[in-house]
């Protein structure tokens, strides 16, 4: 498929609550050969680790995966029946989530077909031998897997954060076995030295198990757990090392290889420090055990791979914002005593991804800020990136039907079409580059996660969003040449209010509350502004043909309200005012207006647009002349199944241990 923006097919398919998209890779064709080669090696390294996360999510996942895929490939019966279509939907959901649990809710999803039908599929599949079949154990295996797949009470949640439960025992990921929460806490608190100013990320790269009554870590490294995948990753990273762009990138790759070989977390820290120094490379990669959201206790890193090319134009825009960081701080509506005297914009850039795998695929973030180690961030800073081509694909795929359904007027629709993408990008830039880095905490108060506890994430996201919203209409952005006119901020404000008061509710089950911190923050800001603006009719709730709309009447007054709330949120953060944080979030961010929610769900359902999106990756094919790569060609698979089956064939190096 051509990469040309005008005829590029962004939407591939949809099923269940998921939509599958494609992204372009602007700038790839123009790369010099040596950089294309580097991209290709890093791409292979990223994909070689992709099955690790499937095993990390649940220890039965890889066994289930191999059976599902053998059926997809070799089932001899009728594939046109409703039952078989349901089987395919289940299989695609499994691929999308990297396992049996929903990627977002963490709850296990159940097949829409019976266990008996599943058995009949296996009986009618003349397969190349399943790995486990060699010991004649296929029957035993299927009996073992059926409750895991079909019984709602078995392994019900991948991650359970309920503070009243043992979060280790009740989470069914594969990071721990035979241990409980107290044992995990003790194990890692004994391991860490509280006085070490530069502690490694204890537990990041291992499974903790109890064997013969003793706790033991199975480390993910060469000759350790996941060795077969890790050896392949190292093979490709070594090739990348040979064609790296500069000495910092070379040094970083060397440390990363050493980390994978030894499993020693010191090397992972050293790798991250080198990686931070590499600010000049055109090509970059993330490869390792990175984010810890998959572990209720936050120790274990999920495998993630990503390769990217810098987006030069968008990076100029971010740098223009970043270079004015002190101006933004000085002109902010927050109290002077909470302002930083010396603020540095986060070093940020925009990238176009070439491939994603593991934790970032098929469902992907749109912005990333790494590394996660606190002391490294304090001492060496962090890298923040926006994923330009992913955002572009989201915007292109965002159905006009949603906009038409929830926007009140033709004018609102026109402004959104014209400036929506730019407004989104600016919002993200301001949020990440200025918002999170602004303001300071009063001495002796303590970090937000200590003072604001479970409300700290939502408050921090509120703060960063408010900085973005406050500055979006500022003349400064026009003066520094990144905004053409003030309609950009109107597009941004309209969408923010539409989303915060209505469209984001489509993701939530009727009757549920809002849990996710970003969603809490968006409703908090929107609802607070709506309520406080009532005397001046700043945001008006209107009815047209029996449908509800929220319409902004006074953009300038709305900006003032955002400034007012920003001032208060900064005070809460700086002083660690838990009670006010709790009160604000519980009042405006958690509870949902039932009638509005019901209406949104009904209107959304009619549009038949899935709430979650993910991506098919491009396939990179090297062209060889003898041993030498002379070009790398991008191709796109027709559909999601084709990509997943191709990956399965090419990148299955490890098999689950289900004992
Ligand atoms: Zn944020």
XYZ file of C-alpha atoms and ligand atoms in Angstrom:
660
model
C 0.000 0.000 0.000
C 1.223 3.489 -0.868
C 2.220 5.818 1.916
C 0.765 8.902 0.267
C -1.404 10.698 2.795
C -4.308 11.285 0.426
C -5.010 7.698 -0.469
C -3.584 6.013 2.623
C -6.031 3.617 4.269
C -5.820 4.508 7.950
C -8.655 2.236 9.052
C -8.089 -1.491 8.626
C -11.010 -3.136 10.435
C -13.120 -3.199 13.586
C -14.463 -5.890 15.903
C -15.797 -6.088 19.478
C -14.849 -2.767 21.159
C -11.733 -2.325 19.014
C -10.738 -0.487 15.869
C -7.528 -1.402 14.036
C -5.664 1.382 12.251
C -2.487 1.799 10.228
C 0.086 4.566 10.477
C 2.351 6.066 7.813
C 6.087 6.578 8.364
C 6.835 10.045 6.980
C 10.534 10.535 6.340
C 11.465 6.873 6.032
C 12.016 6.783 2.274
C 14.321 9.820 2.455
C 16.678 8.232 5.017
C 20.229 7.432 3.883
C 20.854 3.706 3.478
C 22.921 3.380 6.634
C 20.079 4.776 8.738
C 17.537 2.558 7.002
C 19.747 -0.359 7.927
C 19.905 0.807 11.529
C 16.116 1.142 11.623
C 15.747 -2.363 10.234
C 18.017 -3.998 12.843
C 16.311 -2.192 15.706
C 12.936 -3.151 14.220
C 13.888 -6.834 14.317
C 15.185 -6.478 17.873
C 11.879 -4.926 18.966
C 9.781 -7.682 17.424
C 11.937 -10.507 18.789
C 10.746 -9.675 22.296
C 7.059 -9.420 21.454
C 5.924 -12.735 22.957
C 7.575 -12.001 26.319
C 4.754 -9.703 27.372
C 2.159 -12.313 26.436
C 3.731 -14.674 28.969
C 4.130 -11.854 31.502
C 0.394 -11.165 31.318
C -0.609 -14.708 32.289
C 1.264 -17.976 32.437
C -1.334 -19.805 30.305
C -1.363 -17.195 27.553
C 1.301 -18.687 25.299
C -0.290 -22.129 25.422
C -3.670 -20.612 24.548
C -2.075 -18.536 21.817
C -0.479 -21.513 20.126
C -3.769 -23.435 20.108
C -5.742 -20.473 18.753
C -3.182 -19.952 16.005
C -3.040 -23.614 15.018
C -6.821 -23.534 14.629
C -6.674 -20.331 12.555
C -4.131 -21.970 10.300
C -5.311 -25.572 10.022
C -8.992 -25.882 10.938
C -10.638 -28.123 8.356
C -14.307 -27.391 9.136
C -16.649 -24.666 7.946
C -15.245 -21.181 8.535
C -18.385 -19.353 7.445
C -20.519 -20.243 10.475
C -21.476 -17.714 13.155
C -19.626 -19.850 15.703
C -16.373 -19.716 13.788
C -16.697 -15.952 13.331
C -17.086 -15.657 17.096
C -13.960 -17.751 17.513
C -12.078 -15.343 15.244
C -13.314 -12.328 17.211
C -12.082 -13.943 20.424
C -8.711 -14.741 18.844
C -8.309 -11.180 17.571
C -9.218 -9.788 20.984
C -6.600 -12.102 22.474
C -3.964 -10.787 20.041
C -4.977 -7.204 20.714
C -4.687 -7.585 24.502
C -1.611 -9.809 24.393
C -3.622 -12.329 26.339
C -6.939 -13.253 27.898
C -7.495 -9.992 29.802
C -8.864 -6.765 28.350
C -5.956 -4.402 27.652
C -7.653 -1.470 29.381
C -10.055 -2.790 32.008
C -7.700 -5.660 33.001
C -10.756 -7.912 33.341
C -10.837 -11.274 31.624
C -13.047 -11.308 28.541
C -14.955 -14.488 27.797
C -15.422 -16.309 24.487
C -18.837 -15.945 22.849
C -18.768 -19.652 21.957
C -18.946 -22.750 24.123
C -16.149 -24.900 25.487
C -17.621 -27.803 23.520
C -17.330 -25.855 20.284
C -13.732 -25.053 21.185
C -13.021 -28.761 21.633
C -14.669 -29.539 18.295
C -12.398 -26.981 16.630
C -9.349 -28.733 18.026
C -10.639 -32.148 16.948
C -11.122 -30.874 13.401
C -7.713 -29.293 13.188
C -5.036 -31.345 11.519
C -2.102 -29.532 12.918
C 1.580 -29.592 12.686
C 2.412 -30.906 16.143
C 1.600 -28.568 18.968
C 4.582 -28.175 21.223
C 2.822 -29.930 24.063
C 1.355 -32.630 21.871
C 4.728 -34.286 21.666
C 4.159 -35.776 25.102
C 0.638 -36.810 24.139
C -0.656 -34.221 26.539
C -3.021 -32.249 24.315
C -6.147 -33.535 26.110
C -4.643 -32.737 29.480
C -3.708 -29.310 28.208
C -7.127 -28.481 26.808
C -8.823 -29.546 30.041
C -6.402 -27.294 31.886
C -6.966 -24.312 29.616
C -10.756 -24.483 29.400
C -11.439 -23.009 32.850
C -8.771 -20.355 32.220
C -10.585 -19.307 29.066
C -14.219 -19.952 29.968
C -14.700 -19.724 33.757
C -15.236 -16.073 34.747
C -13.897 -16.707 38.256
C -10.560 -18.194 37.212
C -7.831 -15.557 36.762
C -10.533 -12.878 36.660
C -8.232 -9.823 36.695
C -4.730 -9.334 35.357
C -4.024 -6.477 37.778
C -6.098 -5.908 40.889
C -5.515 -2.607 42.692
C -8.293 -3.020 45.267
C -6.668 -1.840 48.527
C -8.766 -4.297 50.567
C -7.422 -7.347 48.717
C -4.029 -9.029 48.561
C -3.065 -7.391 45.272
C -0.487 -10.060 44.439
C -2.654 -13.102 45.091
C -5.685 -11.616 43.307
C -3.769 -10.404 40.236
C -3.372 -13.141 37.660
C -0.304 -11.867 35.827
C 2.831 -14.013 35.654
C 5.171 -11.808 37.691
C 4.798 -13.792 40.902
C 4.007 -17.364 41.828
C 3.230 -18.852 45.216
C 3.871 -15.573 47.062
C 1.601 -13.047 48.744
C 1.691 -9.274 49.037
C 3.356 -9.220 52.460
C 6.130 -11.536 51.277
C 6.754 -9.383 48.207
C 6.884 -6.224 50.298
C 9.333 -7.792 52.737
C 11.474 -9.326 50.047
C 12.056 -6.064 48.227
C 12.292 -3.889 51.291
C 15.037 -6.171 52.642
C 16.789 -6.029 49.309
C 16.950 -2.252 49.018
C 19.310 -0.037 50.964
C 17.349 3.035 52.080
C 20.514 5.148 52.162
C 21.590 4.333 48.619
C 21.212 7.585 46.639
C 21.293 5.695 43.355
C 19.189 2.560 43.861
C 18.590 0.191 40.961
C 14.985 -0.669 40.074
C 14.759 -3.752 42.276
C 12.672 -6.557 40.829
C 12.248 -4.891 37.424
C 13.486 -7.831 35.342
C 12.446 -10.998 37.121
C 9.645 -13.260 38.228
C 9.484 -13.806 41.990
C 8.565 -17.346 43.016
C 8.513 -19.509 46.109
C 10.401 -22.769 45.656
C 10.726 -25.262 48.497
C 9.591 -22.574 50.902
C 12.168 -20.052 49.767
C 11.720 -16.898 47.683
C 13.721 -16.759 44.494
C 13.917 -14.501 41.432
C 13.879 -15.967 37.937
C 15.778 -13.260 36.084
C 14.958 -12.380 32.466
C 18.349 -12.645 30.774
C 20.536 -14.857 28.619
C 20.455 -18.351 30.163
C 17.652 -17.153 32.430
C 13.923 -16.860 31.879
C 13.002 -15.735 28.310
C 16.552 -16.515 27.166
C 15.536 -17.609 23.653
C 13.901 -14.243 22.903
C 16.597 -12.241 24.616
C 19.356 -13.936 22.604
C 17.596 -12.874 19.393
C 17.166 -9.321 20.697
C 20.895 -9.191 21.418
C 21.714 -10.552 17.958
C 19.874 -7.668 16.263
C 21.010 -5.018 18.747
C 24.605 -6.028 17.998
C 24.015 -5.464 14.292
C 22.478 -2.079 15.121
C 25.493 -1.274 17.285
C 27.742 -1.660 14.242
C 25.844 0.960 12.225
C 24.936 3.342 15.063
C 24.828 7.057 14.354
C 27.177 8.445 17.006
C 29.187 7.538 20.086
C 26.370 8.115 22.590
C 24.016 5.837 20.720
C 26.810 3.264 20.422
C 27.524 3.459 24.144
C 23.840 3.118 24.986
C 23.369 0.036 22.807
C 26.461 -1.542 24.319
C 25.086 -1.106 27.846
C 21.695 -2.438 26.799
C 23.264 -5.576 25.341
C 25.276 -6.045 28.529
C 22.098 -5.670 30.586
C 20.297 -8.328 28.565
C 23.286 -10.674 28.823
C 23.761 -10.387 32.575
C 20.387 -9.279 33.930
C 22.338 -6.852 36.123
C 20.121 -3.815 36.776
C 23.136 -1.517 37.257
C 23.730 -1.863 33.525
C 20.141 -0.913 32.845
C 20.660 2.343 34.760
C 23.920 2.964 32.908
C 22.115 2.286 29.648
C 19.450 4.861 30.510
C 22.063 7.484 31.361
C 23.813 6.942 28.027
C 20.463 6.973 26.254
C 19.674 10.374 27.808
C 22.962 11.770 26.515
C 22.050 10.743 22.989
C 20.061 13.764 21.863
C 21.353 14.036 18.305
C 20.360 10.749 16.736
C 17.748 10.704 13.992
C 16.829 7.115 14.863
C 15.954 6.081 18.396
C 14.673 2.990 20.158
C 13.081 1.842 23.372
C 13.806 -1.788 24.122
C 13.556 -3.396 27.538
C 11.421 -4.005 30.602
C 10.017 -0.519 30.917
C 6.642 0.339 32.443
C 5.449 -1.213 35.700
C 1.658 -0.708 35.439
C 1.232 -4.426 34.761
C 2.301 -5.203 38.333
C -0.032 -4.143 41.137
C 3.044 -3.492 43.298
C 4.877 -1.609 40.556
C 8.139 -3.612 40.556
C 8.006 -5.678 37.375
C 8.685 -4.161 33.957
C 6.623 -5.195 30.946
C 8.542 -5.872 27.753
C 8.328 -3.004 25.293
C 9.961 -2.318 21.961
C 9.710 0.769 19.770
C 11.762 2.237 16.937
C 11.357 5.786 15.694
C 12.582 8.496 13.347
C 12.646 12.099 14.504
C 9.861 14.344 13.129
C 11.901 17.443 12.360
C 9.066 19.927 11.704
C 7.081 19.044 14.813
C 10.248 19.029 16.877
C 10.861 22.661 15.845
C 7.415 23.522 17.223
C 8.142 21.788 20.532
C 11.555 23.440 20.824
C 9.946 26.845 20.212
C 7.666 26.187 23.185
C 10.385 24.659 25.335
C 12.727 27.616 24.807
C 10.066 29.933 26.308
C 9.614 27.841 29.454
C 10.663 30.662 31.785
C 8.269 33.107 30.107
C 5.393 30.660 30.592
C 6.341 30.208 34.249
C 6.636 33.959 34.896
C 3.296 34.756 33.229
C 1.325 31.944 34.781
C -1.693 32.823 36.961
C -0.308 30.765 39.873
C 0.838 32.384 43.120
C 4.373 33.808 42.876
C 5.662 31.737 45.765
C 4.863 28.540 43.839
C 6.742 29.612 40.703
C 10.128 28.220 39.752
C 12.845 30.847 39.510
C 14.791 28.740 37.058
C 12.580 26.574 34.937
C 13.851 24.412 32.120
C 11.467 23.093 29.515
C 11.717 19.346 29.269
C 13.885 18.322 26.341
C 11.200 17.039 24.076
C 10.869 15.967 20.502
C 8.344 14.555 18.122
C 8.918 11.217 16.471
C 7.388 8.992 13.832
C 7.286 5.394 14.954
C 8.420 2.638 12.623
C 7.368 -0.310 14.749
C 5.924 -0.967 18.182
C 5.826 -4.199 20.113
C 5.007 -5.629 23.520
C 3.508 -3.122 25.921
C 3.013 -0.441 23.252
C 1.325 -2.603 20.646
C -1.263 -2.939 19.237
C -2.588 -0.365 21.741
C -0.129 2.522 21.910
C 0.577 5.640 23.949
C 0.742 8.994 22.114
C 3.426 10.448 24.360
C 6.261 8.838 26.293
C 8.531 10.175 29.014
C 11.460 8.014 30.159
C 13.381 6.719 32.033
C 11.274 5.898 35.076
C 14.043 5.752 37.669
C 13.539 8.749 39.996
C 17.174 9.389 40.803
C 18.212 9.248 37.143
C 15.468 11.725 36.258
C 16.600 14.083 38.990
C 20.253 13.862 38.087
C 20.177 13.469 34.294
C 16.671 14.551 33.241
C 14.322 12.668 30.974
C 13.391 12.360 27.323
C 9.863 13.226 26.337
C 8.454 12.316 22.941
C 5.201 12.818 21.072
C 4.287 10.175 18.558
C 3.387 12.349 15.543
C 2.345 9.713 13.065
C 0.202 7.911 15.641
C -1.593 11.153 16.460
C -2.019 11.800 12.737
C -3.607 8.383 12.243
C -5.977 8.938 15.184
C -7.033 12.278 13.769
C -7.536 10.907 10.281
C -9.544 7.984 11.582
C -11.598 10.020 14.008
C -14.854 9.661 12.404
C -16.609 12.723 11.193
C -19.741 11.058 12.470
C -18.691 11.551 16.114
C -17.921 15.197 15.496
C -21.243 15.744 13.707
C -23.134 13.945 16.458
C -21.707 15.916 19.384
C -20.804 19.331 17.908
C -23.624 21.858 18.189
C -23.133 23.927 15.057
C -21.708 23.848 11.536
C -19.222 26.489 12.655
C -17.948 24.226 15.433
C -17.489 21.390 12.936
C -15.633 23.628 10.485
C -13.217 24.979 13.089
C -12.499 21.467 14.284
C -11.755 20.200 10.794
C -9.491 23.122 10.079
C -7.539 23.353 13.328
C -8.374 20.257 15.373
C -5.122 18.410 14.683
C -2.938 21.457 15.395
C -4.858 22.236 18.583
C -4.411 18.639 19.759
C -0.686 18.717 19.099
C -0.222 22.054 20.842
C -2.217 20.836 23.815
C 0.031 17.784 24.122
C 3.201 19.877 23.717
C 2.156 22.425 26.342
C 0.929 19.711 28.701
C 4.152 17.691 28.524
C 6.827 20.319 27.957
C 5.529 23.170 30.124
C 2.715 21.767 32.291
C 4.360 18.881 34.149
C 7.596 20.808 34.619
C 6.051 23.998 35.985
C 5.525 25.136 39.575
C 7.275 24.055 42.739
C 6.428 22.297 45.968
C 7.015 24.217 49.189
C 10.047 23.010 51.182
C 9.252 20.204 53.612
C 5.857 19.376 52.091
C 6.802 16.128 50.352
C 6.072 14.728 46.898
C 2.451 14.635 45.650
C 2.243 10.827 45.772
C 2.974 11.104 49.511
C 0.714 14.071 50.287
C -2.152 13.698 47.806
C -1.920 9.887 47.798
C -4.456 8.199 45.499
C -5.532 11.599 44.109
C -2.001 12.641 43.104
C -2.101 11.349 39.487
C -5.438 12.986 38.719
C -4.341 16.279 40.315
C -1.041 16.267 38.429
C -2.784 15.610 35.113
C -5.296 18.364 35.926
C -2.443 20.770 36.560
C -0.689 19.942 33.280
C -3.933 20.130 31.277
C -4.808 23.496 32.799
C -1.430 24.947 31.861
C -2.075 23.803 28.284
C -5.617 25.183 28.245
C -4.581 28.483 29.809
C -1.848 29.138 27.234
C -3.574 27.789 24.121
C -5.217 31.192 23.289
C -2.173 33.219 24.340
C -0.826 35.825 21.920
C 2.632 34.438 22.737
C 1.986 31.351 20.592
C 1.109 33.575 17.645
C 4.171 35.762 18.315
C 6.593 32.818 18.266
C 5.071 31.707 14.988
C 3.483 28.380 15.858
C -0.194 29.408 15.789
C -1.789 31.169 12.783
C -4.836 32.638 14.540
C -7.068 32.436 17.550
C -9.501 29.940 16.033
C -6.958 27.244 16.933
C -7.707 27.708 20.616
C -11.452 27.720 19.921
C -11.085 24.311 18.286
C -9.097 23.131 21.308
C -11.600 24.487 23.853
C -14.635 23.113 22.009
C -13.163 19.645 21.842
C -12.006 19.675 25.441
C -15.461 20.548 26.754
C -17.257 18.169 24.385
C -14.967 15.376 25.484
C -14.850 16.191 29.189
C -18.616 16.486 29.580
C -19.776 13.990 26.987
C -17.800 11.884 24.530
C -15.274 10.343 26.918
C -18.208 8.814 28.824
C -18.709 6.400 25.929
C -15.811 4.355 27.327
C -17.482 3.784 30.674
C -20.169 1.242 31.548
C -23.475 2.821 32.496
C -23.686 3.003 36.288
C -19.903 2.951 36.817
C -17.835 5.838 38.147
C -14.747 7.390 36.578
C -11.542 5.708 37.792
C -8.809 6.516 35.280
C -6.814 9.630 36.355
C -6.768 11.371 32.930
C -10.505 10.889 32.544
C -11.119 12.186 36.067
C -9.018 15.229 35.304
C -10.884 16.015 32.080
C -14.299 15.861 33.709
C -13.072 17.781 36.760
C -11.874 20.688 34.621
C -14.878 20.700 32.278
C -17.552 20.297 34.931
C -15.931 22.780 37.315
C -15.755 25.394 34.535
C -19.339 24.661 33.529
C -20.616 25.073 37.113
C -18.504 28.143 37.957
C -19.343 29.784 34.648
C -23.096 29.440 35.124
C -23.695 33.056 36.309
C -22.134 34.390 33.074
C -23.507 31.534 30.943
C -19.916 30.756 29.875
C -20.733 27.193 28.850
C -24.365 26.554 27.989
C -26.175 23.254 28.060
C -28.451 23.304 25.033
C -31.095 20.955 23.724
C -31.725 20.433 20.030
C -34.013 17.753 18.613
C -34.004 16.050 21.998
C -30.188 15.900 22.113
C -27.912 17.565 24.658
C -24.970 19.795 23.677
C -22.485 21.862 25.661
C -21.719 25.092 23.865
C -19.076 27.669 24.794
C -20.506 31.206 24.698
C -17.567 33.137 26.140
C -14.061 31.885 25.309
C -12.245 34.682 27.139
C -14.155 34.128 30.356
C -13.533 30.389 30.039
C -9.811 31.042 29.823
C -10.040 33.094 33.041
C -11.822 30.213 34.757
C -9.097 27.791 33.651
C -6.544 30.210 35.114
C -8.454 30.417 38.375
C -8.618 26.631 38.721
C -4.947 26.304 37.779
C -4.058 28.687 40.593
C -5.950 26.524 43.094
C -4.621 23.182 41.765
C -1.059 24.525 41.974
C -1.672 25.628 45.573
C -3.034 22.150 46.409
C 0.054 20.542 44.875
C 2.549 22.949 46.424
C 1.032 22.714 49.910
C 0.028 19.039 49.697
C -3.592 19.871 50.566
C -5.105 16.377 50.543
C -8.597 17.332 51.762
C -9.213 19.914 49.025
C -7.782 17.585 46.370
C -10.095 14.817 47.487
C -13.085 17.133 47.662
C -12.514 18.568 44.162
C -12.006 15.214 42.500
C -14.848 13.453 44.299
C -17.221 16.362 43.528
C -16.339 16.977 39.882
C -14.165 14.114 38.607
C -15.704 10.840 39.742
C -19.501 10.833 39.651
C -21.237 10.835 36.310
C -24.549 12.507 35.496
C -26.628 9.390 34.788
C -28.950 10.962 32.217
C -26.138 12.515 30.195
C -24.162 9.259 30.381
C -27.131 7.216 29.160
C -27.722 9.628 26.300
C -24.042 9.585 25.261
C -23.983 5.782 25.257
C -27.131 5.640 23.122
C -25.915 8.230 20.634
C -22.501 6.591 20.435
C -23.938 3.098 19.986
C -25.866 4.268 16.941
C -22.616 5.417 15.333
C -21.062 1.964 15.758
C -17.582 3.289 16.586
C -15.440 1.232 18.938
C -14.017 3.094 21.941
C -10.493 1.586 21.746
C -7.991 1.741 18.932
C -4.772 -0.024 18.085
C -2.406 -0.443 15.181
C -1.108 -2.771 12.542
C 2.632 -2.139 12.148
C 4.269 -1.670 8.773
C 6.463 -4.596 7.701
C 10.074 -3.759 6.826
C 11.618 -5.882 4.104
C 15.349 -5.580 3.476
C 16.613 -5.918 -0.086
C 19.921 -7.792 -0.169
C 22.766 -7.795 -2.643
C 24.653 -10.824 -1.447
C 25.230 -10.187 2.257
C 24.730 -6.469 1.944
C 21.474 -4.602 2.525
C 20.948 -2.188 -0.356
C 17.453 -0.955 0.522
C 14.609 -1.438 2.992
C 11.031 -1.476 1.687
C 7.875 -0.797 3.709
C 4.802 -2.928 3.185
C 1.455 -3.087 4.959
C -0.450 -6.280 5.719
C -4.034 -6.436 4.478
C -5.519 -7.071 7.895
C -4.818 -7.717 11.562
C -4.974 -11.516 11.287
C -2.371 -11.528 8.529
C 0.018 -9.503 10.706
C -0.500 -11.604 13.812
C -0.033 -14.898 11.972
C 3.100 -13.538 10.287
C 4.505 -12.498 13.657
C 3.623 -15.863 15.115
C 5.527 -17.627 12.366
C 8.557 -15.378 12.598
C 8.920 -14.347 16.228
C 7.758 -17.206 18.473
C 10.879 -18.105 20.420
C 9.531 -18.883 23.857
C 6.798 -21.134 25.195
C 4.885 -20.815 28.413
C 5.719 -22.975 31.388
C 2.345 -24.070 32.704
C 3.383 -27.111 34.727
Zn 0.414 14.116 31.728
